[in-house]
Tab-separated table of C-alpha atoms in Angstrom:
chain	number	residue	atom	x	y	z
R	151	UNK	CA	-3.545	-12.920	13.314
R	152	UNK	CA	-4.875	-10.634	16.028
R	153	UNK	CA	-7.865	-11.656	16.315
R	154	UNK	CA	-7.683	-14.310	18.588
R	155	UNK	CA	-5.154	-15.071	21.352
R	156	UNK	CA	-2.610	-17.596	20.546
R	157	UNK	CA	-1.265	-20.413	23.008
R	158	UNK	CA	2.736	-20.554	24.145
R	159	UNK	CA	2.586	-24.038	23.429
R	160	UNK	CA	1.883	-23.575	19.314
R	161	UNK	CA	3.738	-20.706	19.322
R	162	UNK	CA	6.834	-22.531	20.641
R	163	UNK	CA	6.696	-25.518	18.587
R	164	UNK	CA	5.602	-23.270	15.214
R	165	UNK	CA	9.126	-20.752	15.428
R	166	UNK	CA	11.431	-23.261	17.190
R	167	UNK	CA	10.435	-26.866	16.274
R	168	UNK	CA	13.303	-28.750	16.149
R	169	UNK	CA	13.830	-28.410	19.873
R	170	UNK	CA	11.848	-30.321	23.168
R	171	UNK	CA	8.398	-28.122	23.958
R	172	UNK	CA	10.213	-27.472	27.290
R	173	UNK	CA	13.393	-25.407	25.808
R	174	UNK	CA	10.981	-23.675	23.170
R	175	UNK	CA	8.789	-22.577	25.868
R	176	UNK	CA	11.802	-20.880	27.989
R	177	UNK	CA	12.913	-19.731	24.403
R	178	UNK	CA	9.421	-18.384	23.640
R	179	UNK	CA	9.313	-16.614	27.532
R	180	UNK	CA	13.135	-15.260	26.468
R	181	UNK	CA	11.536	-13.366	23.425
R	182	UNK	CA	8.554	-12.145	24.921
R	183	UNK	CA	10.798	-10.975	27.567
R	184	UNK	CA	12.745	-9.036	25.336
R	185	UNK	CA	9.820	-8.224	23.434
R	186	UNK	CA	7.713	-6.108	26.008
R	187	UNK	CA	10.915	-4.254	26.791
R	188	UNK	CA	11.450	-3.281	22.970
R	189	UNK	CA	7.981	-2.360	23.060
R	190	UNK	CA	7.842	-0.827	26.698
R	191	UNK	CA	4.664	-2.732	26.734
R	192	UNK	CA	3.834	-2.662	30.408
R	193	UNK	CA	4.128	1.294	29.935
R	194	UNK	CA	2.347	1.178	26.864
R	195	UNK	CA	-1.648	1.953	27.130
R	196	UNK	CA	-3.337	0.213	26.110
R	197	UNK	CA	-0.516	-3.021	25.851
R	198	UNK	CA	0.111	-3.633	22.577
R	199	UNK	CA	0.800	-7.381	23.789
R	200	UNK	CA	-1.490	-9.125	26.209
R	201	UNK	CA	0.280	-12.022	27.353
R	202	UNK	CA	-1.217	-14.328	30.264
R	203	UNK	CA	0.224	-17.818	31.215
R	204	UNK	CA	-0.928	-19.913	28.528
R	205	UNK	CA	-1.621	-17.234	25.905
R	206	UNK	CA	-0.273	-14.131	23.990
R	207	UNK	CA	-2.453	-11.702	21.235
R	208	UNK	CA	-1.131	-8.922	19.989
R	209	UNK	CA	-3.837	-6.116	20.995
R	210	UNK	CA	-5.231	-4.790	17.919
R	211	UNK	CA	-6.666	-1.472	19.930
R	212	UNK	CA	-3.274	-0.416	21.155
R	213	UNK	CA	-1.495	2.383	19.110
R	214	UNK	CA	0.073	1.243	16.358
R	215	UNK	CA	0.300	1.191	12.929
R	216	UNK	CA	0.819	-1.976	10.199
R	217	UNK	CA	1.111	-1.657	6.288
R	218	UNK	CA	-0.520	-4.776	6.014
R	219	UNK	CA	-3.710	-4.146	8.017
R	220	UNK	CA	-3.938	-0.756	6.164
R	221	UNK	CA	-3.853	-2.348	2.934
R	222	UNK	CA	-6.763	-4.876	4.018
R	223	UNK	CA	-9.016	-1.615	5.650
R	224	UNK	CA	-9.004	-0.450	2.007
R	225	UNK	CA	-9.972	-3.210	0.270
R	226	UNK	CA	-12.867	-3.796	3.129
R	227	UNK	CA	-13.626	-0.501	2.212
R	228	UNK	CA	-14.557	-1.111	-1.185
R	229	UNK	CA	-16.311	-4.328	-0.609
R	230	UNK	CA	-18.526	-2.518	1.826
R	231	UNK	CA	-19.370	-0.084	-0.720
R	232	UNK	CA	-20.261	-2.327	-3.304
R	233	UNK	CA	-22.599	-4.326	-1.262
R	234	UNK	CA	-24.086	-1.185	-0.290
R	235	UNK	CA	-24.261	-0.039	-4.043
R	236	UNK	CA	-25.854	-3.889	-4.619
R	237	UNK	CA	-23.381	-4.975	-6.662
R	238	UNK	CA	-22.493	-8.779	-5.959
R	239	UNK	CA	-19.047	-8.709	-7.833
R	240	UNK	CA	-16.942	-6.196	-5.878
R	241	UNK	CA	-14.282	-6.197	-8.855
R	242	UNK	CA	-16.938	-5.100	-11.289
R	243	UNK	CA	-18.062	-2.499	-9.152
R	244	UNK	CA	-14.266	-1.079	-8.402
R	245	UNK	CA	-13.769	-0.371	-12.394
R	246	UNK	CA	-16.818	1.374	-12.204
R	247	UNK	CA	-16.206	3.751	-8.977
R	248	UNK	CA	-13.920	6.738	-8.352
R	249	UNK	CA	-13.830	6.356	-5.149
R	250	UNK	CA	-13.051	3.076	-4.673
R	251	UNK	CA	-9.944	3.071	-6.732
R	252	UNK	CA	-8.673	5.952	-4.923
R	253	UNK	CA	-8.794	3.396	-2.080
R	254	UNK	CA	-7.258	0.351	-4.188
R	255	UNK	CA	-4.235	3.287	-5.522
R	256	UNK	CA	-3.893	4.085	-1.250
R	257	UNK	CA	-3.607	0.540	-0.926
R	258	UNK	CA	-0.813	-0.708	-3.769
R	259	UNK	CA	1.351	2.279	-2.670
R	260	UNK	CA	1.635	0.039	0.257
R	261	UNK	CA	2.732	-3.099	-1.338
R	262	UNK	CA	6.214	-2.818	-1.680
R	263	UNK	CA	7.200	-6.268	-2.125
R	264	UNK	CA	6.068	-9.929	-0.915
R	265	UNK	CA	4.647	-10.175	2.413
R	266	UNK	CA	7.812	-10.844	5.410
R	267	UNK	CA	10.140	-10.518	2.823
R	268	UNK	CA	12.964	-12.238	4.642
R	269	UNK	CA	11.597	-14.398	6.924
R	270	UNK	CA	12.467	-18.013	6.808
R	271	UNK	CA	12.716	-20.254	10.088
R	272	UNK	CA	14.463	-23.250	9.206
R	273	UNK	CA	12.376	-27.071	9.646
R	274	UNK	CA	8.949	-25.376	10.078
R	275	UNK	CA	6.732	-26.429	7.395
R	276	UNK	CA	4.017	-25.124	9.629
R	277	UNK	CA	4.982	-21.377	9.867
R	278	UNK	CA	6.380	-21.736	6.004
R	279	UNK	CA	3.142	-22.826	4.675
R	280	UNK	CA	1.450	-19.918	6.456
R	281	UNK	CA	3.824	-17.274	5.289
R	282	UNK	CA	3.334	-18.754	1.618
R	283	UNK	CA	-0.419	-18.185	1.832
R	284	UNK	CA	0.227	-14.739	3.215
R	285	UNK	CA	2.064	-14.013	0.738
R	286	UNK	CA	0.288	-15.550	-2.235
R	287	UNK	CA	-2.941	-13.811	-1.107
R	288	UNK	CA	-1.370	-10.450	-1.143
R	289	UNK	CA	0.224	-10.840	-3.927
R	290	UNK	CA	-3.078	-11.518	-5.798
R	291	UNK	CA	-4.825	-8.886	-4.440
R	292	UNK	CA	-2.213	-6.384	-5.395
R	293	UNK	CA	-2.330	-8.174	-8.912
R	294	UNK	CA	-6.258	-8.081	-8.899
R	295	UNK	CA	-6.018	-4.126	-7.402
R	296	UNK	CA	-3.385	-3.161	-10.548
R	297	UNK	CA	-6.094	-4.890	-13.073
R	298	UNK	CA	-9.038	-2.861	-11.510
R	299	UNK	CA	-7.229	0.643	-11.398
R	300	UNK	CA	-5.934	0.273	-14.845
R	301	UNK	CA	-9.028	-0.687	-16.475
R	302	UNK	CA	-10.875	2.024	-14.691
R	303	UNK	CA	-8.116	4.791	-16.119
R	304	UNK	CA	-8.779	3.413	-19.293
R	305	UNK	CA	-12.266	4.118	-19.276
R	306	UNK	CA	-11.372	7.703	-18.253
R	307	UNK	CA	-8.840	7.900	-20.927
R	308	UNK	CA	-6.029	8.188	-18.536
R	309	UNK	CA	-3.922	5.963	-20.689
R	310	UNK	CA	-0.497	7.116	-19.200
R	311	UNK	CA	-2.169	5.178	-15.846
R	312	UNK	CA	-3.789	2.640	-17.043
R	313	UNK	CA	-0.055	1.933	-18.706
R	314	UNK	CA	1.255	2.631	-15.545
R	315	UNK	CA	-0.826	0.013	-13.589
R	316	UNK	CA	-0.592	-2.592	-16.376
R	317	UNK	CA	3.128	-1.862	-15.994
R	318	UNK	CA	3.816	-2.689	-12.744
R	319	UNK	CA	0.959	-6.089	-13.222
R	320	UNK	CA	3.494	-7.813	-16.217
R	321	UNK	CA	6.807	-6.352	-13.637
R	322	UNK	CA	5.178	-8.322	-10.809
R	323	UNK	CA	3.990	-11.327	-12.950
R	324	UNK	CA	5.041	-11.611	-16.377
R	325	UNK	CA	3.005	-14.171	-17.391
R	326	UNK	CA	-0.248	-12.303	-16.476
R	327	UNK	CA	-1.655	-11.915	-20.248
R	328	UNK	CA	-4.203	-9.808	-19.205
R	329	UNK	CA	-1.901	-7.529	-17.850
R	330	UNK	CA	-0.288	-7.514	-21.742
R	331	UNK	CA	-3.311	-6.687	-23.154
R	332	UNK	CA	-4.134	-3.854	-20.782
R	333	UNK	CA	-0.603	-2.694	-21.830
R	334	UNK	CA	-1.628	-3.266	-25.694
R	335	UNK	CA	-4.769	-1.229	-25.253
R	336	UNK	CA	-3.578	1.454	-23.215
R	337	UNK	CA	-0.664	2.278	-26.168
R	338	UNK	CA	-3.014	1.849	-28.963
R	339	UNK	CA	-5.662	4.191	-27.882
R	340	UNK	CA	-2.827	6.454	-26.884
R	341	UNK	CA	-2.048	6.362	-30.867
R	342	UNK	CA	1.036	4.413	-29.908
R	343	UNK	CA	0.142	1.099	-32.479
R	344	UNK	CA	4.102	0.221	-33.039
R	345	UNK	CA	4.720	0.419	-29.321
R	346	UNK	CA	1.225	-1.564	-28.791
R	347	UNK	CA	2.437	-4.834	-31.634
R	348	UNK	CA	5.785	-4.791	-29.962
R	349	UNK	CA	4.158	-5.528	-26.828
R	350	UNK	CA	2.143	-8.329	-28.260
R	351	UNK	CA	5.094	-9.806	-29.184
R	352	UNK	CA	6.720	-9.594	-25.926
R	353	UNK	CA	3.704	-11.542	-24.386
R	354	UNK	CA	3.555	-13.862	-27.392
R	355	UNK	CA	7.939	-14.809	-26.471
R	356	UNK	CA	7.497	-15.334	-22.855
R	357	UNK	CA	4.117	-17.107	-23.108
R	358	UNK	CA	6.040	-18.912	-25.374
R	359	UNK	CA	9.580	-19.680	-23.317
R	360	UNK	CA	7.827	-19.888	-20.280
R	361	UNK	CA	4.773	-21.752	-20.854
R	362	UNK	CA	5.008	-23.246	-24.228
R	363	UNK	CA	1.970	-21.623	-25.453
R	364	UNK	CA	0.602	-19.093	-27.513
R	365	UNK	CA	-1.580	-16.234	-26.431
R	366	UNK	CA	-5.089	-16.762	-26.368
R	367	UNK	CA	-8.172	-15.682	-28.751
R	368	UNK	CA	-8.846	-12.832	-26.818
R	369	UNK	CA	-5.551	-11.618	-26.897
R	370	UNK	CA	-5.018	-12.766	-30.771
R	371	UNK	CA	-8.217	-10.811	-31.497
R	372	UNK	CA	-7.110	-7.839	-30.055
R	373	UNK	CA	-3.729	-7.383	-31.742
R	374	UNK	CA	-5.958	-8.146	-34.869
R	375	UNK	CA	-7.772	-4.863	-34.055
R	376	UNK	CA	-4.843	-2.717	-33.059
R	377	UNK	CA	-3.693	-3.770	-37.008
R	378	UNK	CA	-6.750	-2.875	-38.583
R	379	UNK	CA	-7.119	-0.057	-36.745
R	380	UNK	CA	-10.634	-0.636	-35.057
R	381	UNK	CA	-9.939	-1.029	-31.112
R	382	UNK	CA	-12.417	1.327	-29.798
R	383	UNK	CA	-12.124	3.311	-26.345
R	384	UNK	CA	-14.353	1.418	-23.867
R	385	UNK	CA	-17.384	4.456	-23.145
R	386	UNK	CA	-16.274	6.335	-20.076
R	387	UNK	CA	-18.178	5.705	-16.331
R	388	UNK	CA	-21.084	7.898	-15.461
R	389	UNK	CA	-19.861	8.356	-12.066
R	390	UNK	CA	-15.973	9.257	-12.491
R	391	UNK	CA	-16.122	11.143	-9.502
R	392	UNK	CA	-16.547	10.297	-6.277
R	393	UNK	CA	-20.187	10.766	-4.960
R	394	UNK	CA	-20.808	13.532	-1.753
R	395	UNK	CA	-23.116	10.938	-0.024
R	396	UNK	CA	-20.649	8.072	-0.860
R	397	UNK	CA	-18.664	6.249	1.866
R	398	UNK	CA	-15.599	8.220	3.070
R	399	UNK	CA	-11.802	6.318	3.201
R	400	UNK	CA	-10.479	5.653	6.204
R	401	UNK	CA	-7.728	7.791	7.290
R	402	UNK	CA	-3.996	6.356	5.877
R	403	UNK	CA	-1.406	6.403	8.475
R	404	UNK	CA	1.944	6.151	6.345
R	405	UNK	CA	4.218	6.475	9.159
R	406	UNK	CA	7.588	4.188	9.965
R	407	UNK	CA	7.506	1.970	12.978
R	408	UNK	CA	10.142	3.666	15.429
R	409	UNK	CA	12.619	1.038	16.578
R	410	UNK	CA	12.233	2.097	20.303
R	411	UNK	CA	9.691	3.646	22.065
R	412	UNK	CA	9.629	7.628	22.532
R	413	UNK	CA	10.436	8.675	26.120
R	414	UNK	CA	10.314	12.149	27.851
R	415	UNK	CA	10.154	15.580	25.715
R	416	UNK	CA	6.088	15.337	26.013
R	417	UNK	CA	6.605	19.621	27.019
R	418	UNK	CA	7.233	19.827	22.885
R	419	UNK	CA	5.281	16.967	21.321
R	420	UNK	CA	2.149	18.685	22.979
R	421	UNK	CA	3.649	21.757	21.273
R	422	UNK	CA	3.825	21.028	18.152
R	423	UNK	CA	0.216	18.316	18.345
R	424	UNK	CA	-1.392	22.108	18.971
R	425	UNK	CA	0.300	23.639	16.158
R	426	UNK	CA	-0.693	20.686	13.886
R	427	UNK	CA	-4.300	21.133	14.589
R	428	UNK	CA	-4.004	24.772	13.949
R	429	UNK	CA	-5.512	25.748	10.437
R	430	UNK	CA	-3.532	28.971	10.635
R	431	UNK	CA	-0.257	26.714	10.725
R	432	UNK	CA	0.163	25.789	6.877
R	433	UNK	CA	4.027	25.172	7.409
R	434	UNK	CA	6.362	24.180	10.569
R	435	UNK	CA	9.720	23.390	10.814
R	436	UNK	CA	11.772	21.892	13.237
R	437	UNK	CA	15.502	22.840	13.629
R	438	UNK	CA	18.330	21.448	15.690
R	439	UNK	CA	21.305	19.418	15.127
R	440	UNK	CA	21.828	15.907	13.640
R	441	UNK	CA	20.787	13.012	15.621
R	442	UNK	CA	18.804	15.262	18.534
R	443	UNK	CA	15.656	13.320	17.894
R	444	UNK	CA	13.529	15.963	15.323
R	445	UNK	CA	12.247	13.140	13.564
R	446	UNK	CA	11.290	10.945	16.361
R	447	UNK	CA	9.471	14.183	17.701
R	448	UNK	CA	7.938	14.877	14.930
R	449	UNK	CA	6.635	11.394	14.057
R	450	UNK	CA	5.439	11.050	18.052
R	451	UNK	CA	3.189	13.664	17.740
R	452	UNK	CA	1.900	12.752	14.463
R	453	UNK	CA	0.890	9.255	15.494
R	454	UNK	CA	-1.175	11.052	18.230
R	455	UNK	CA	-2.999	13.102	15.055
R	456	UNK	CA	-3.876	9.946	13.034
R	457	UNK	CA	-7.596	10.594	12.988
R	458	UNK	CA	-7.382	14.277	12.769
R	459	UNK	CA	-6.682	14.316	8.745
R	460	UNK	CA	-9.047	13.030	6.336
R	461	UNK	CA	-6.672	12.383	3.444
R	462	UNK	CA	-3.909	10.950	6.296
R	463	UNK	CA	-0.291	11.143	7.667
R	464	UNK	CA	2.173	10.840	5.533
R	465	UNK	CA	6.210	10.390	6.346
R	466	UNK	CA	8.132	11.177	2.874
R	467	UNK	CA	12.046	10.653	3.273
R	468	UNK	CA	14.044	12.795	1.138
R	469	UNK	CA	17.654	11.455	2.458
R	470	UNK	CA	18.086	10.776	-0.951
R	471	UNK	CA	16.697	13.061	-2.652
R	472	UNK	CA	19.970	15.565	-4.244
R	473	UNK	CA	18.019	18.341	-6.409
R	474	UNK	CA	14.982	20.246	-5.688
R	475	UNK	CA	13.018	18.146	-8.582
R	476	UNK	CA	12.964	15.408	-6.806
R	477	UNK	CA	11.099	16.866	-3.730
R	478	UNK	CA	7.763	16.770	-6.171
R	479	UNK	CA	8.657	12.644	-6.971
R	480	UNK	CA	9.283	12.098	-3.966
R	481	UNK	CA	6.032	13.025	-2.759
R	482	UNK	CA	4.289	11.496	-5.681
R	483	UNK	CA	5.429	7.997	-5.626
R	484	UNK	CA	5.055	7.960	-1.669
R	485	UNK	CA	1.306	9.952	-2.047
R	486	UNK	CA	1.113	7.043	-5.002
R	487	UNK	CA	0.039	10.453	-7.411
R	488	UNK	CA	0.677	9.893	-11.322
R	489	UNK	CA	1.215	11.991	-13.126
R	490	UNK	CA	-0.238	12.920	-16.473
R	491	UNK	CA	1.111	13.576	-20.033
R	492	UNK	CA	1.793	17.440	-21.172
R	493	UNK	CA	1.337	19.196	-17.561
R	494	UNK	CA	3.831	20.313	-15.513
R	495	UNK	CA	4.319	17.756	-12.676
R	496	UNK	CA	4.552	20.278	-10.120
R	497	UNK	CA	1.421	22.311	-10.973
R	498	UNK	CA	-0.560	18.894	-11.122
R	499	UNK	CA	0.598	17.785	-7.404
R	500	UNK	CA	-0.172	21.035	-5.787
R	501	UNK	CA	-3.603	20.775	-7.611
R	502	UNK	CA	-4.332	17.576	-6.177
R	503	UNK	CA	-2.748	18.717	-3.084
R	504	UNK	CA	-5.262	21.498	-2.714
R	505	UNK	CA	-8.361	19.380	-2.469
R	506	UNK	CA	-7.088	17.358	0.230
R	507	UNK	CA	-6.544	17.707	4.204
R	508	UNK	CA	-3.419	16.015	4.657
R	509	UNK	CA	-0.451	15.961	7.331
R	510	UNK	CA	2.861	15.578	5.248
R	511	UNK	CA	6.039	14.830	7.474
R	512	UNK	CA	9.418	15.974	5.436
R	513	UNK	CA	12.278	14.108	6.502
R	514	UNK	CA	15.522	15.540	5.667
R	515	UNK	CA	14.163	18.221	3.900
R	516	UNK	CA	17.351	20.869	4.115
């Protein structure tokens, strides 16, 4: 909601409304208080909050960085490109276009659950109807992303992703039946039929126990095919690369928002921001003991560099990662890289690694 400033007075009554305007406003003046000083807004520049005597709007050109405005850039991204490719239905065009669904795979590694996850402000109907629009729309996008990616592996014959993306559709709604039959597909042209009719008849039980229905024709008409044996591989795109003269992605910034600002040390974050931009510098590591601030470093001077790498900046945490194996699916799931059937997953990331310009931050590497 940056896009427009916002007045104390319906921001007081929409987060505490169950008190007179006069105590939400103090209240309201409290958190903005506190606010700019978690921020260190009035050091900040530009202010990431531009708060006047009647108003306050978060300022969209100050330097920050939000999952959920990242997510939005890349489906704007593809609906650009399909009006410029004259396509009226940007879905259509995204099944059809390598480059797009690199965008809409960038953009579902971001969704990692429902919108403000959390968030509840008892007796405001107001700010609770907003967050379950927010939420819903999201949520269908991601849904409507999944559908698009995995129908577009499928005409590639990537049918480890397209059962990948189908996947995570049914995980996020199970009663999706067109994620089921992207599932059913994907196994039976993989030559996995039993796995394929088992999966109908998941659909058909919780269509069932959830709805009370049965599956549709379409769905009953492709199960008949899978048993016959006559489902057919859908004729691969004529494009399923991206084009030179096509639009490029915007620049993913994958990096956590620090809980405080970053003070002082600006000697070594210049430092290392001149090492980062040197080609010659493939590899840099930065030493010291626990809890001396080497992430927080490292992350400062990276958020100055968001602009200088095509493919993005990238913050993988490997706290948890116990074995060297994990390193490569670590940086796969956070990359949002699948793998595929029969190679070795490490030779396949480095490969895909190769052809991209790309500033990854290992945290917790040793």
């Amino acid at each position: 909601e940056a896009d427009r400033p916002h007045t104390r007075v319906a921001l007081a009554g929409l987060l505490w409304p169950d008190t007179s305007e006069a105590q939400a406003l103090r209240n309201l003046r409290q958190a903005l208080f506190r606010l700019r000083h978690v921020l260190d807004n009035d050091s900040a520049q530009p202010p990431f909050l531009q708060i006047n005597t009647t108003t306050v709007q978060f300022n969209d050109a100050s330097d920050h960085w939000f999952d959920g405005a990242a997510f939005i850039q890349f489906l704007a991204a593809c609906r650009q490109h399909s009006r410029e490719r004259g396509v009226a239905n940007p879905s259509e065009h995204r099944r059809h276009c390598g480059q797009c669904c690199e965008r809409l795979a960038h953009a579902i590694a971001l969704y990692r659950g429902e919108f403000m996850h959390g968030i509840y402000i008892d007796g405001s109907p107001a700010l609770e109807e907003w967050l379950l629009l927010r939420r819903e729309w999201f949520h269908h996008q991601t849904l409507t992303a999944l559908y698009d990616l995995a129908a577009w592996h499928e005409m590639q014959q990537h049918y480890s992703r397209a059962y990948d993306y189908a996947r995570r559709q049914v995980e996020l709604d199970p009663l999706r039946e067109e994620a089921h039959r992207q599932l059913m597909r994907a196994l039976a042209l993989d030559g996995k039929r039993s796995e394929a009719l088992a999966q109908y008849e998941a659909c058909y039980t919780v269509l069932y126990e959830e709805l009370g229905t049965a599956p549709t024709a379409e769905t009953e008409q492709l199960v008949r095919q899978i048993e016959e044996g006559t489902l057919r591989a859908p004729l691969a795109s004529a494009h399923p690369q991206p084009l030179a003269n096509d639009v490029v992605t915007p620049p993913l910034v994958a990096l956590p928002a620090p809980a405080t600002p970053f003070c002082g040390r600006e000697e070594e974050r210049s430092q290392l921001r001149t090492r980062l931009l040197d080609p010659a510098q493939r590899l840099i590591t930065l030493l010291g003991q626990g809890g001396v601030g080497k992430t927080r470093l490292a992350l400062a001077a990276a958020a100055d560099l968001t602009g200088a790498f095509a493919d993005g900046v990238w913050f993988v945490a490997l706290e948890r990662v116990t074995e060297k194996e994990g390193l490569v699916t670590a940086l796969a799931g956070t990359l949002g890289f699948h793998f595929q059937p029969g190679g070795e997953p490490k030779q396949q990331l480095f490969a895909y690694l190769r052809q991209r310009e790309a500033l990854l931050i290992l945290d917790n590497v040793e």
